[in-house]
Coordinates of N, CA, C and O in Angstrom, one line a residue:
M12 N -53.7 108.4 76.5 CA -54.1 109.2 77.5 C -53.2 109.4 78.6 O -52.6 108.4 79.1
A13 N -52.9 110.6 79.1 CA -52.0 110.9 80.1 C -52.5 110.3 81.5 O -53.6 110.4 81.9
E14 N -51.5 109.9 82.3 CA -51.7 109.3 83.6 C -51.9 110.4 84.7 O -51.1 111.4 84.6
R15 N -52.7 110.4 85.6 CA -52.8 111.3 86.7 C -52.0 110.8 87.8 O -51.9 109.6 88.1
L16 N -51.2 111.7 88.6 CA -50.5 111.3 89.7 C -51.4 110.7 90.7 O -52.5 111.3 91.0
D17 N -51.2 109.6 91.2 CA -52.0 108.9 92.2 C -51.4 109.0 93.6 O -50.2 108.5 93.9
L18 N -52.0 109.7 94.5 CA -51.5 110.0 95.8 C -52.2 109.2 96.9 O -52.0 109.4 98.0
A19 N -53.0 108.2 96.5 CA -53.8 107.4 97.4 C -52.9 106.7 98.4 O -53.3 106.6 99.6
D20 N -51.8 106.2 98.1 CA -50.9 105.5 98.9 C -49.6 106.3 99.1 O -48.5 105.7 99.3
G21 N -49.6 107.5 99.1 CA -48.5 108.4 99.2 C -47.9 108.7 97.8 O -48.6 108.5 96.8
F22 N -46.7 109.2 97.7 CA -46.1 109.5 96.5 C -44.6 109.0 96.5 O -43.8 109.4 97.4
D23 N -44.2 108.2 95.5 CA -42.9 107.8 95.3 C -42.5 108.2 93.8 O -43.1 107.7 92.9
V24 N -41.5 109.1 93.8 CA -41.1 109.5 92.5 C -40.6 108.4 91.5 O -40.8 108.4 90.3
H25 N -40.2 107.3 92.1 CA -39.7 106.2 91.3 C -40.9 105.5 90.5 O -40.7 104.9 89.5
D26 N -42.1 105.7 91.0 CA -43.2 105.1 90.3 C -43.5 105.8 89.0 O -44.2 105.3 88.1
Y27 N -42.9 107.1 88.9 CA -43.2 107.9 87.7 C -41.8 108.2 87.0 O -41.8 109.2 86.2
R28 N -40.8 107.4 87.2 CA -39.5 107.7 86.7 C -39.4 107.9 85.2 O -38.6 108.7 84.7
S29 N -40.3 107.2 84.5 CA -40.2 107.4 83.0 C -40.9 108.6 82.5 O -40.8 109.0 81.4
H30 N -41.7 109.2 83.4 CA -42.5 110.5 83.1 C -41.8 111.7 83.5 O -42.1 112.8 83.0
L31 N -41.0 111.7 84.6 CA -40.4 112.9 85.2 C -38.9 112.8 85.1 O -38.2 111.8 85.1
K32 N -38.4 114.1 84.9 CA -36.9 114.2 84.7 C -36.5 115.1 86.0 O -37.0 116.2 86.2
L33 N -35.5 114.6 86.7 CA -35.0 115.4 87.9 C -34.2 116.6 87.4 O -33.3 116.5 86.6
D34 N -34.7 117.8 87.8 CA -33.9 119.0 87.5 C -32.9 119.3 88.6 O -31.7 119.4 88.4
T35 N -33.3 119.4 89.8 CA -32.4 119.7 91.0 C -32.9 118.9 92.3 O -34.1 118.7 92.3
Q36 N -32.0 118.6 93.1 CA -32.4 118.0 94.4 C -31.5 118.6 95.4 O -30.3 118.8 95.3
D37 N -32.1 119.0 96.5 CA -31.4 119.6 97.7 C -32.0 119.0 98.9 O -33.1 119.3 99.4
G38 N -31.2 118.2 99.6 CA -31.7 117.5 100.8 C -32.9 116.7 100.6 O -33.0 115.8 99.9
S39 N -34.0 117.2 101.3 CA -35.3 116.4 101.2 C -36.3 117.0 100.2 O -37.4 116.7 100.3
S40 N -35.8 117.8 99.3 CA -36.7 118.5 98.3 C -36.1 118.2 96.9 O -34.8 118.1 96.7
M41 N -37.0 118.2 95.9 CA -36.5 118.1 94.5 C -37.5 118.8 93.6 O -38.7 119.0 93.9
Y42 N -37.0 119.2 92.5 CA -37.7 119.8 91.4 C -37.6 118.8 90.2 O -36.6 118.4 89.8
L43 N -38.7 118.5 89.6 CA -38.8 117.6 88.4 C -39.5 118.3 87.3 O -40.5 119.1 87.5
E44 N -39.2 117.9 86.1 CA -39.9 118.3 84.9 C -40.8 117.2 84.4 O -40.5 116.0 84.4
N45 N -42.0 117.5 84.1 CA -43.1 116.6 83.6 C -42.8 116.4 82.0 O -43.1 117.3 81.2
R46 N -42.3 115.2 81.7 CA -41.9 114.9 80.3 C -43.0 114.3 79.6 O -42.9 114.1 78.3
K47 N -44.0 113.7 80.2 CA -45.0 112.9 79.5 C -46.5 113.4 79.8 O -47.4 112.6 79.7
D48 N -46.6 114.7 80.1 CA -47.9 115.2 80.3 C -48.7 114.5 81.5 O -50.0 114.3 81.3
L49 N -48.0 114.1 82.5 CA -48.7 113.6 83.7 C -49.8 114.7 84.1 O -49.6 115.9 83.9
K50 N -50.9 114.2 84.7 CA -51.9 115.1 85.2 C -51.8 115.4 86.6 O -51.4 114.5 87.4
C51 N -52.2 116.6 87.1 CA -52.2 117.0 88.4 C -53.2 116.3 89.3 O -54.3 116.1 88.8
P52 N -52.7 115.9 90.5 CA -53.7 115.2 91.3 C -54.7 116.2 91.9 O -55.8 115.7 92.4
A53 N -54.6 117.4 91.9 CA -55.4 118.4 92.4 C -56.6 118.8 91.4 O -57.7 118.8 91.7
C54 N -56.1 119.2 90.1 CA -57.1 119.8 89.2 C -57.3 118.9 87.9 O -58.2 119.1 87.2
G55 N -56.4 117.9 87.7 CA -56.5 117.0 86.6 C -56.0 117.5 85.4 O -56.0 116.7 84.3
R56 N -55.4 118.7 85.3 CA -54.7 119.2 84.1 C -53.3 118.7 84.1 O -52.7 118.6 85.1
A57 N -52.6 118.7 82.9 CA -51.2 118.5 82.8 C -50.4 119.6 83.5 O -50.9 120.8 83.4
F58 N -49.4 119.3 84.1 CA -48.5 120.3 84.8 C -47.2 120.3 84.1 O -46.8 119.4 83.4
D59 N -46.5 121.4 84.3 CA -45.1 121.6 83.7 C -44.0 121.1 84.7 O -43.1 120.3 84.3
R60 N -44.0 121.6 85.9 CA -43.0 121.2 86.8 C -43.6 120.8 88.1 O -44.7 121.1 88.5
L61 N -42.8 120.0 88.8 CA -43.3 119.4 90.1 C -42.2 119.7 91.2 O -41.0 119.4 91.0
F62 N -42.6 120.2 92.3 CA -41.7 120.4 93.4 C -42.2 119.4 94.5 O -43.4 119.4 94.8
V63 N -41.3 118.6 95.1 CA -41.6 117.6 96.1 C -40.8 117.8 97.3 O -39.6 118.0 97.2
S64 N -41.3 117.9 98.5 CA -40.6 118.1 99.7 C -41.0 117.2 100.8 O -42.3 117.0 101.0
E65 N -40.1 116.7 101.6 CA -40.5 115.9 102.8 C -40.4 116.9 104.0 O -40.8 116.4 105.1
D66 N -40.0 118.1 103.9 CA -40.0 119.1 105.0 C -41.4 119.5 105.3 O -42.3 119.6 104.5
D67 N -41.6 119.8 106.6 CA -43.0 120.2 107.0 C -43.1 121.7 106.9 O -44.2 122.2 107.0
R68 N -42.0 122.5 106.6 CA -42.1 123.9 106.2 C -41.2 124.2 105.1 O -40.1 123.7 105.0
V69 N -41.7 125.0 104.1 CA -41.0 125.3 102.9 C -41.2 126.8 102.7 O -42.2 127.3 102.7
T70 N -40.1 127.5 102.3 CA -40.1 128.9 101.9 C -39.6 129.0 100.5 O -38.6 128.4 100.2
F71 N -40.3 129.8 99.7 CA -39.9 130.0 98.3 C -39.5 131.4 98.1 O -40.2 132.4 98.4
G72 N -38.2 131.6 97.7 CA -37.7 133.0 97.5 C -38.3 133.6 96.3 O -38.6 134.9 96.2
N73 N -38.5 132.8 95.3 CA -39.1 133.3 94.0 C -40.4 132.6 93.8 O -40.4 131.3 93.5
P74 N -41.6 133.2 94.0 CA -42.8 132.4 93.8 C -43.0 132.0 92.3 O -42.4 132.6 91.5
P75 N -43.7 130.9 92.1 CA -44.0 130.5 90.8 C -44.6 131.6 89.9 O -45.5 132.4 90.4
D76 N -44.3 131.7 88.6 CA -44.8 132.7 87.7 C -45.9 132.2 86.9 O -46.3 132.8 85.9
A77 N -46.5 131.1 87.3 CA -47.6 130.5 86.6 C -48.6 130.0 87.7 O -48.3 129.9 88.8
P78 N -49.9 129.6 87.2 CA -50.8 129.0 88.1 C -50.2 127.8 88.7 O -49.3 127.0 88.1
F79 N -50.6 127.4 90.0 CA -50.0 126.3 90.6 C -51.1 125.6 91.5 O -52.0 126.3 91.9
C80 N -50.8 124.3 91.8 CA -51.7 123.5 92.6 C -50.8 122.9 93.7 O -49.7 122.6 93.5
L81 N -51.4 122.7 94.9 CA -50.7 122.0 96.0 C -51.5 120.7 96.3 O -52.7 120.7 96.2
A82 N -50.7 119.7 96.7 CA -51.3 118.5 97.1 C -50.4 117.9 98.2 O -49.2 118.2 98.3
R83 N -51.0 117.1 99.2 CA -50.2 116.7 100.3 C -50.4 115.2 100.5 O -51.6 114.7 100.4
T84 N -49.4 114.5 100.8 CA -49.6 113.1 101.3 C -49.1 113.1 102.8 O -48.8 114.2 103.3
A85 N -49.1 112.0 103.5 CA -48.7 111.9 104.9 C -47.3 112.4 105.0 O -46.9 113.0 106.1
E86 N -46.4 112.2 104.0 CA -45.0 112.4 104.2 C -44.5 113.5 103.3 O -43.4 114.1 103.5
K87 N -45.3 113.9 102.3 CA -44.7 114.9 101.3 C -45.6 116.0 101.0 O -46.9 115.8 100.9
L88 N -45.1 117.2 100.6 CA -45.8 118.3 100.0 C -45.4 118.4 98.5 O -44.3 118.2 98.2
L89 N -46.4 118.5 97.7 CA -46.2 118.6 96.2 C -46.8 119.9 95.7 O -47.9 120.3 96.1
L90 N -46.1 120.6 94.9 CA -46.5 121.8 94.2 C -46.3 121.6 92.7 O -45.2 121.3 92.3
M91 N -47.4 121.7 92.0 CA -47.3 121.6 90.5 C -47.6 122.9 89.9 O -48.6 123.6 90.2
T92 N -46.7 123.3 89.0 CA -46.9 124.6 88.2 C -47.5 124.2 86.8 O -47.1 123.2 86.3
H93 N -48.4 125.0 86.4 CA -49.1 124.8 85.1 C -48.7 125.8 84.1 O -48.2 126.9 84.3

């Protein structure tokens, strides 16, 4: 059974290192690929890609072309595309 991202104590990508593959990283933001069908903390379904940012404002030049969910911890904003 696939594990759901647990945001109860924040989010640390290293806790899920065997499940996620880093695609790109730019300053305080990163894009990751879900390699083990981790489940979304917002809706509970498996997601394809994960965007994580420590910035308090983020602008996307190209919006996701798939359904997406947002989740927030005290330090990070997460966007999961399905």
